[in-house]
Each structure stands twice: as C-alpha cells, then as structure tokens.
GROMACS .gro file of C-alpha atoms in nm:
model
  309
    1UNK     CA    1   6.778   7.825   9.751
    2UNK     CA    2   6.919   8.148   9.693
    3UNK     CA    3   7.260   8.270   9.863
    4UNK     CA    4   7.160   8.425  10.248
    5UNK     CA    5   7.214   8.729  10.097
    6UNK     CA    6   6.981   8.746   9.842
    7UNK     CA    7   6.690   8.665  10.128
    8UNK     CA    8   6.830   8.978  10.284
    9UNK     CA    9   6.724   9.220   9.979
   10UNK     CA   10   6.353   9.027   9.931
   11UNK     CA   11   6.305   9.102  10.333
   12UNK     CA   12   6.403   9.468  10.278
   13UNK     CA   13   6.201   9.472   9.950
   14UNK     CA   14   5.869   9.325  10.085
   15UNK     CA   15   5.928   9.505  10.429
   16UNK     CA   16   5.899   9.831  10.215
   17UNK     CA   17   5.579   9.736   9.974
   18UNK     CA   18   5.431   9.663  10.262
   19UNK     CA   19   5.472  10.010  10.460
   20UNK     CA   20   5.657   9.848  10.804
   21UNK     CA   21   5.814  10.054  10.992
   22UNK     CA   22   6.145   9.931  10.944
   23UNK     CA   23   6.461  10.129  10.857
   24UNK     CA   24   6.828  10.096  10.845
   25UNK     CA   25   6.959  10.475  10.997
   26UNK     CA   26   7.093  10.633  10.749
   27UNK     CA   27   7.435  10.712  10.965
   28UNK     CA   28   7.451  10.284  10.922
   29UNK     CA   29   7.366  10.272  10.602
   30UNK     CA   30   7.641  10.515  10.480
   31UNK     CA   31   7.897  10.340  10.715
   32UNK     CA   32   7.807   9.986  10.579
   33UNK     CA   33   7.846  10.140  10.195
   34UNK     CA   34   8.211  10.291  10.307
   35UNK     CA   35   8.329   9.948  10.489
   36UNK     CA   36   8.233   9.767  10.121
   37UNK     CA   37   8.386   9.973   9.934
   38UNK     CA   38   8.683   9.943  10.152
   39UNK     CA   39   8.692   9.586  10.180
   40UNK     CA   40   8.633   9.496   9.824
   41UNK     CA   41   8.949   9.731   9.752
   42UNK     CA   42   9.133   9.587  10.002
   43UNK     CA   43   9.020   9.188   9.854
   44UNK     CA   44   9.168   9.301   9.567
   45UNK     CA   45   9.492   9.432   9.675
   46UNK     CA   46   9.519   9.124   9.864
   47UNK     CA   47   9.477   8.900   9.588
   48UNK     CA   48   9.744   9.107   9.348
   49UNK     CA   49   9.992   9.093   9.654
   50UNK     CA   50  10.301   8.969   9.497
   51UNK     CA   51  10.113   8.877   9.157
   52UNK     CA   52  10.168   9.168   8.967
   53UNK     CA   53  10.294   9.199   8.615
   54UNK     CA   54  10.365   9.365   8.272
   55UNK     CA   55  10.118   9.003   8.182
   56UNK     CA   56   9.786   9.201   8.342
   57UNK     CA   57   9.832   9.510   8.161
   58UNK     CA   58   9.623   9.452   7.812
   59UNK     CA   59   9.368   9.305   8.002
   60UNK     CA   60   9.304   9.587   8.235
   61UNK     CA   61   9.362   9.818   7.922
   62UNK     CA   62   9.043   9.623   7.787
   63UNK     CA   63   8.832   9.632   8.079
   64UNK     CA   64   8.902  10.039   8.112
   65UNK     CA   65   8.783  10.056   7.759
   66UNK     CA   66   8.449   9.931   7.812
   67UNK     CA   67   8.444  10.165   8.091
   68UNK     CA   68   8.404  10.439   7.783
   69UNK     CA   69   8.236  10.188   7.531
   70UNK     CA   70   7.888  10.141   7.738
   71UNK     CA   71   7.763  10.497   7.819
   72UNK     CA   72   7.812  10.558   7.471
   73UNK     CA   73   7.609  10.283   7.382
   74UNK     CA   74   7.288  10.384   7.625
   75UNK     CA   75   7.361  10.772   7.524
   76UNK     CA   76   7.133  10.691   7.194
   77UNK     CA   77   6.892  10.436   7.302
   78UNK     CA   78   6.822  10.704   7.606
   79UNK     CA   79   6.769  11.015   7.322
   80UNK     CA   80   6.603  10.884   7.052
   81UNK     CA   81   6.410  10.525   7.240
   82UNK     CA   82   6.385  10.689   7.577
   83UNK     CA   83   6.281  10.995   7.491
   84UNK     CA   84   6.482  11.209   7.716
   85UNK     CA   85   6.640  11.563   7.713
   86UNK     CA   86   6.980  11.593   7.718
   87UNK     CA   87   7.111  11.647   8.048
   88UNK     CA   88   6.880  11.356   8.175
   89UNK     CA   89   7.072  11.107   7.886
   90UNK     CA   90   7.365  11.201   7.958
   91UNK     CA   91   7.281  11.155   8.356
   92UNK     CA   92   7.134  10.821   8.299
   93UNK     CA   93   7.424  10.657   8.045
   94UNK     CA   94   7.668  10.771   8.326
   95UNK     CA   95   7.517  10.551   8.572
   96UNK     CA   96   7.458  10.266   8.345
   97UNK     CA   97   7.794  10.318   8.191
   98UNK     CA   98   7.972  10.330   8.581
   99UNK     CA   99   7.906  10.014   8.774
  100UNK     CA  100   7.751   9.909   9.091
  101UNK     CA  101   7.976   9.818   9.413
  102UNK     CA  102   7.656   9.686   9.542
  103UNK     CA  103   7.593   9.446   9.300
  104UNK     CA  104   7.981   9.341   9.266
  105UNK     CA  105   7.997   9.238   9.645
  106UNK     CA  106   7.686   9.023   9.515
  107UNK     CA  107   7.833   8.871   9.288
  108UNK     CA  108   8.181   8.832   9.353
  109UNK     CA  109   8.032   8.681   9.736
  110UNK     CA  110   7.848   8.430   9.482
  111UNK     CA  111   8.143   8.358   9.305
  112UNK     CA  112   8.346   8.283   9.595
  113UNK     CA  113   8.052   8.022   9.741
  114UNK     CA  114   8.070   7.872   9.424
  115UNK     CA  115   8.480   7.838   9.397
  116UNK     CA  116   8.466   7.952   9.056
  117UNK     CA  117   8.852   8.067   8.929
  118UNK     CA  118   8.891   8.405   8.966
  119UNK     CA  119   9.238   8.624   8.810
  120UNK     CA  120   9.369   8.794   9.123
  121UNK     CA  121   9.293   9.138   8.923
  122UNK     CA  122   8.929   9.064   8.907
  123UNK     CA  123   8.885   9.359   9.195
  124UNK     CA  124   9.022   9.564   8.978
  125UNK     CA  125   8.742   9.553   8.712
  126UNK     CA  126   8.521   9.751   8.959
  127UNK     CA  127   8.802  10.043   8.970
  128UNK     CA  128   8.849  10.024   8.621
  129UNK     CA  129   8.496  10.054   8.533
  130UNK     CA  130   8.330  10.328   8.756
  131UNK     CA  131   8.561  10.604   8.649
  132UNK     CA  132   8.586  10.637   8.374
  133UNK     CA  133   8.202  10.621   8.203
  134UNK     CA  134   8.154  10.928   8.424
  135UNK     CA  135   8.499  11.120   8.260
  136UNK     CA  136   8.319  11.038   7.919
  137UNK     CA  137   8.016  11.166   7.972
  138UNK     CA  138   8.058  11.460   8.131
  139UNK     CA  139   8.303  11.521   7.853
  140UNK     CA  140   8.002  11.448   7.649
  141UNK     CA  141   7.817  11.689   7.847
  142UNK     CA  142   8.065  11.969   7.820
  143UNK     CA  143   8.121  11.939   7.431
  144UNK     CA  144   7.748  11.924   7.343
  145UNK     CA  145   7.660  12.223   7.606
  146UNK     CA  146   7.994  12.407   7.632
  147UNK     CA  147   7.960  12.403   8.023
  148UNK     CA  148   8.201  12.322   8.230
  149UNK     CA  149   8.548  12.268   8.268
  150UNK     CA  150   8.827  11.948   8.194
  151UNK     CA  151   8.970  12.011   8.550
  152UNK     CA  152   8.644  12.044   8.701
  153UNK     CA  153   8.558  11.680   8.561
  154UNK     CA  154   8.887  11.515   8.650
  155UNK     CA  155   8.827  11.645   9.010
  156UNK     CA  156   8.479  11.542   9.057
  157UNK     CA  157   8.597  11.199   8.910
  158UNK     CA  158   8.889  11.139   9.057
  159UNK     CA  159   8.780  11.284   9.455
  160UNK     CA  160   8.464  11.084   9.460
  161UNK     CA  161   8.400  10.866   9.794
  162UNK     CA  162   8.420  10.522   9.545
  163UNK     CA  163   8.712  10.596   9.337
  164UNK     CA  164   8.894  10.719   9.681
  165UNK     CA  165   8.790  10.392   9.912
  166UNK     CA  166   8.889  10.143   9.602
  167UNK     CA  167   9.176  10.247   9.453
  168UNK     CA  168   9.300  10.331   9.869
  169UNK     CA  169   9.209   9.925   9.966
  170UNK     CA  170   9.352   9.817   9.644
  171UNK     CA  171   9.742  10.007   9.738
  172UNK     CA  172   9.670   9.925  10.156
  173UNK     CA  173   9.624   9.515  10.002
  174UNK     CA  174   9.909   9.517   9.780
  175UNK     CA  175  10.123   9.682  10.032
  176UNK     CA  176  10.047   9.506  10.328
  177UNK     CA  177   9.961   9.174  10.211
  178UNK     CA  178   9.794   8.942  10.440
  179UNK     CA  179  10.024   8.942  10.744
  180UNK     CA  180   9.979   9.320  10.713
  181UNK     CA  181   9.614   9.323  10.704
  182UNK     CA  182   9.579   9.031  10.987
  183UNK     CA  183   9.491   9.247  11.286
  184UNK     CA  184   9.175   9.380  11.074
  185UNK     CA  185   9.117   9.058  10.881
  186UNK     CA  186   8.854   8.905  11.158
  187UNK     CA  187   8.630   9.233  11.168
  188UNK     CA  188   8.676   9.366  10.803
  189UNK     CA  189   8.737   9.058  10.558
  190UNK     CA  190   8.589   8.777  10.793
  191UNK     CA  191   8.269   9.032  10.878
  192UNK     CA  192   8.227   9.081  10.441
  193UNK     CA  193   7.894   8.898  10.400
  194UNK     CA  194   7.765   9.043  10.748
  195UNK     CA  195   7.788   9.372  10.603
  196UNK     CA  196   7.684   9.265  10.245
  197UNK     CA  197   7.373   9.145  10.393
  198UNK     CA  198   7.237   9.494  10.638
  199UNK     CA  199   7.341   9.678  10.297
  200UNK     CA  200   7.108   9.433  10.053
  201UNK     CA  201   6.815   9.513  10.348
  202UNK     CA  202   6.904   9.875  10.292
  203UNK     CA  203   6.895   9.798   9.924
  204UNK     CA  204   6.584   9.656   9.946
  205UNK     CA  205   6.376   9.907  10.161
  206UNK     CA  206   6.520  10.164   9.909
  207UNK     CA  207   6.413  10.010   9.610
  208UNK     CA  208   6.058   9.940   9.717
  209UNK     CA  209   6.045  10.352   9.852
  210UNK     CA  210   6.207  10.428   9.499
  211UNK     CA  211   5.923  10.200   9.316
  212UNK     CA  212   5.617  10.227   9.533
  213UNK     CA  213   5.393  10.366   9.384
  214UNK     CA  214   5.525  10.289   9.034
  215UNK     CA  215   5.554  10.590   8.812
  216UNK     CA  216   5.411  10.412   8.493
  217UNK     CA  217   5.467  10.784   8.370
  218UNK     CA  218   5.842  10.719   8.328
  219UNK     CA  219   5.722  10.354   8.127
  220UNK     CA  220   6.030  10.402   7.860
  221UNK     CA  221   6.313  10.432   8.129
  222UNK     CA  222   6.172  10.160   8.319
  223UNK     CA  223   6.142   9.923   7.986
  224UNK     CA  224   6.547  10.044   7.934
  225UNK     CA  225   6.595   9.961   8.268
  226UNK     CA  226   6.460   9.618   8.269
  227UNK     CA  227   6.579   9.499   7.959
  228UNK     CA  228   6.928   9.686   7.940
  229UNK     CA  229   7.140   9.459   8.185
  230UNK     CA  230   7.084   9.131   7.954
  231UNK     CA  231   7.209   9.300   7.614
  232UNK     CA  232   7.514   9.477   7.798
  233UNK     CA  233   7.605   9.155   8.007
  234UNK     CA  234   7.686   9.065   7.636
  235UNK     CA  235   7.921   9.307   7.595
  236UNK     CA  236   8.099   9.202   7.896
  237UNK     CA  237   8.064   8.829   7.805
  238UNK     CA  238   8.216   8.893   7.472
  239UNK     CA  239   8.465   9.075   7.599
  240UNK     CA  240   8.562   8.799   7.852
  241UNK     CA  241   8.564   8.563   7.588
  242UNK     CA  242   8.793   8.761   7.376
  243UNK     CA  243   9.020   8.762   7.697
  244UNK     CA  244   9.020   8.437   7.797
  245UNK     CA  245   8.888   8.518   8.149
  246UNK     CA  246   8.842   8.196   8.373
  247UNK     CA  247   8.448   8.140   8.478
  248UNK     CA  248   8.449   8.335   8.767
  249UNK     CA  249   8.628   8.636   8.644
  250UNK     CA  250   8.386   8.626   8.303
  251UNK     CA  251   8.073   8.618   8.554
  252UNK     CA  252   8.223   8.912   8.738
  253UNK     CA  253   8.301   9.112   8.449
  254UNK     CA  254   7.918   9.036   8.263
  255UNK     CA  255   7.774   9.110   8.579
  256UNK     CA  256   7.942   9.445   8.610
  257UNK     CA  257   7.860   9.556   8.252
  258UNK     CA  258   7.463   9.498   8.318
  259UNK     CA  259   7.480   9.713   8.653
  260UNK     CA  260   7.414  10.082   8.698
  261UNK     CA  261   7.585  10.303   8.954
  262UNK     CA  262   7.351  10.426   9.246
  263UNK     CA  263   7.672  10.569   9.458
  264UNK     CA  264   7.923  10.692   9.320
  265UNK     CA  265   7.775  10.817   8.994
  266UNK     CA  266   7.461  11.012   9.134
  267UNK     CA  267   7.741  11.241   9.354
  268UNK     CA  268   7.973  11.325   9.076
  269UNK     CA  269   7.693  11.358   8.819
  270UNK     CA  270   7.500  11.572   9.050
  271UNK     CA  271   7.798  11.825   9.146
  272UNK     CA  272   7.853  11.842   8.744
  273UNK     CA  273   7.521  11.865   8.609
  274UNK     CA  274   7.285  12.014   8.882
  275UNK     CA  275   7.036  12.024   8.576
  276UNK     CA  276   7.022  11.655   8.567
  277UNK     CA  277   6.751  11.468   8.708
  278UNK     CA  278   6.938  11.209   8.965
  279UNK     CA  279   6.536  11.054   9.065
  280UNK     CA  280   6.519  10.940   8.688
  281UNK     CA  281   6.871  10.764   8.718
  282UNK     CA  282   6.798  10.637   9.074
  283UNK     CA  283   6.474  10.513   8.959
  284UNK     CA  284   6.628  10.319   8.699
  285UNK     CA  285   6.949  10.217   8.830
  286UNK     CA  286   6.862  10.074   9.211
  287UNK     CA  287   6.454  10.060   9.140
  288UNK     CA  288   6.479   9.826   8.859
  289UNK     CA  289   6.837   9.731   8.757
  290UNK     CA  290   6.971   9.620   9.047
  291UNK     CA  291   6.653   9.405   9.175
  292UNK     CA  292   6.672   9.208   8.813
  293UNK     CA  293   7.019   9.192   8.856
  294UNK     CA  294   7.015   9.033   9.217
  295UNK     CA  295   6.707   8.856   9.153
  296UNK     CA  296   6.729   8.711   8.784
  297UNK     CA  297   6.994   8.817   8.637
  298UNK     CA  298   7.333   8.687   8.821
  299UNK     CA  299   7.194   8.326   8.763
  300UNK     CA  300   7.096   8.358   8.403
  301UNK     CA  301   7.460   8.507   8.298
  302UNK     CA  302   7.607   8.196   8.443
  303UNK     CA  303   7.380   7.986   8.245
  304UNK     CA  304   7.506   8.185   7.917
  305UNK     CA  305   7.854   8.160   8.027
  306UNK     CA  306   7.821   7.779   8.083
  307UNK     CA  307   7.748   7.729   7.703
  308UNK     CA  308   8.123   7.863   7.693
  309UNK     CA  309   8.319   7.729   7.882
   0.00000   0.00000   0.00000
C-alpha cells in the first residue's frame, strides 16, 4: 500500500474528475502551504543544530549548481521540441528548474517511514535549489529581451514567500535547537504529516481542475511534462553518486531534480514577466509533474538508486 499520504492526493484527485463539491478554502489552503514551508525549514535547522562544518560546504556548492544547470537544460527542449515563444520557455524552465516544497514533504515524509540515512543538510537541498533556477532565468530573460533590471531580479528572488519561510526555519532550527523549538514541537513538527496530507487533498482537487478537461491542444508541454521528471531525476542521481550521498539523501536530491515549482516560482515569475503564461507552467508543473511524481515516480527512483547502492 501506498504511504497515507499518497491516498490523500488520489481522494482529492478523483473527488475533482468527478465534479463533488468538495473544496479546501483557499484561506486553509494558503495557511497549510506556509506551515510546510515553515516546518520543513525548521526540520532542517534542527537537524544541522550543532553539525555544521567547513566538511558540508562543496556539497552544498554542488547542489546550488544544479540549481542553474536544469533550467538551462529544459530552456531548449521547451524552444525548439516544445514549440514555445520565448517568454513562455523561459516561464516554464523556471519552474522545472526551481523545485517543489510539495513534493519534498512527500518525499522526505517517505524517507523518514522508510529510515533511510539522511545528511543532516538534506533540508537544505530544497533552499539551495528553488532560488536560484529563477535568478538564471530571468537573467536569461533580461539578456535575450533587454527588460528588466539585476536588482529587480534579486528582489523578486530573494523576498519570495518560499525563499523567506525556508531559509527563516532553517536559522530559527539551528538557533534554537530542539529544547528551543519544544514548546512548538507537538503542534508544528509532531502535526507534519497532518498537514502534508489536507495539502496533497488540495493538491489533488487542483490538479484534476487544472487537467479536466484535458487541453490535448497543449499535447507537446504535456509529453515534456510527463516524461521530463525521469531524465532529470538522472541528473540528480548522478550527481548524488558523484557525492557520495547516503540512500535517503540521493532519493531526496533525484526527487527534487524531477519536480517543478507550482509556489514559489509562478509568484516571482509572474511579477517579472507579466507576459508569461503562468496556466502553461501550472498546467505542466502541478497537472502532470507532480501527479507522476507522487504517483509513479518516487518509487521508481528508489528502484534506480537500489542498483547503486
């Protein structure tokens, strides 16, 4: 059987094909998306209190450079395969090459079940990742259209509700440690897959509204969309490899490269590009990425990483 989670998403999913009635108000659904964000920063500042090092450094150097190495791979795939215009490439790569906090509580909640090792830093990977595919392509942006400005990209960046919530949680955990953080610890860390599990019914009743009815029109980005998480958990496979992760960590870090961003990327892409399509990236990123992700593809990038390790 699947983790309790998972069930969660497929009763959102089918609730939605099916037309019901049911919905998560929005004023939950945005309070259940800040408390993850918060708690997964604040995991991971618990788990580096009083483990950091100088040791950690090259590997986080690594994971921030993949951070710019996988828009620029979907950038030309999305142009020349995909078919679309500029602005709506540069949109899309930004979400693909920024990850999803979504499917990170996923996985890292599997992880845990299944007391795989995990670094301490492994939080980290999420912070390390989001930011900065969104710098590079709105770089991108700016150099091939001359619009807007270096500070103006930094700020959007940098201010964004995600960046904010997990770099903040990361400092709070390595500040306060755990005897810091016990007065909270019952509601926020022991309530985790509680809140994991309303936002995966939210997920769900948003993917099937995003898919139903199907816009075969759009039949490229969906195609990129269904088969781009298996060659990009590759990248982040190799790269764990070349790291010598520990099984959990690697699984974290493949799982991360084969998401798309479907909260923090649509805002900052959005204020930057108001040209840009966000429904294309939307479509792409929560209506088909993160369902094959959730569904099919967690499971399948442990099998690869088995023949590893």
């Amino acid at each position: 059987m699947p983790d309790i989670v998972i069930a969660f998403f497929a009763l959102g999913l089918v609730a939605g094909l099916l037309k019901s009635d049911l919905k998560v108000p929005q004023s939950i659904y945005e309070t259940l998306s800040i408390l993850l964000m918060l708690v997964l920063g604040l995991k991971g500042g618990l788990a580096l209190h009083g483990q950091l090092s100088a040791q950690i450094v090259p590997e986080l150097l690594t994971i921030a450079a993949l951070g710019f190495i996988l828009p620029l791979l979907c950038y030309p795939v999305l142009r020349s395969l995909v078919r679309l215009n500029q602005d709506d490439a540069v949109s899309v790569a930004a979400h693909y090459g920024s990850v999803s906090a979504g499917t990170f509580a996923v996985v890292l909640a599997l992880t845990e079940k299944a007391e795989l090792p995990l670094n301490a830093e492994t939080t980290l990977y999420l912070v390390l990742l989001e930011l900065p595919a969104i710098v590079m392509m709105l770089w991108l942006h700016r150099r091939l259209t001359g619009k807007g400005s270096a500070g103006g990209i930094l700020r959007e960046s940098l201010t964004s509700r995600g960046v904010l919530l997990l770099g903040g949680g990361v400092l709070i955990g390595v500040l306060y440690g755990p005897e810091g953080l016990a007065p909270l610890s019952p509601v926020l860390l022991g309530g985790f897959k509680t809140m994991l599990a309303m936002f995966l019914l939210e997920m769900g009743l948003c993917t099937a509204r995003v898919c139903s009815p199907l816009p075969l029109q759009h039949w490229r980005l969906l195609a990129f969309a269904a088969t781009a998480p298996f060659v990009l958990a590759w990248v982040g496979i190799l790269a764990a490899l070349a790291l010598q992760l520990p099984l959990g960590s690697a699984l974290v870090l493949a799982t991360l490269c084969a998401s798309a961003s479907y909260i923090a990327a649509p805002a900052a892409i959005k204020a930057a590009i108001p040209s840009a399509n966000i429904g294309l990236s939307m479509l792409a990123a929560l209506g088909v990425t993160f369902p094959v992700n959730v569904l099919v593809g967690i499971p399948l990038y442990q099998q690869w990483l088995s023949w590893f390790y």
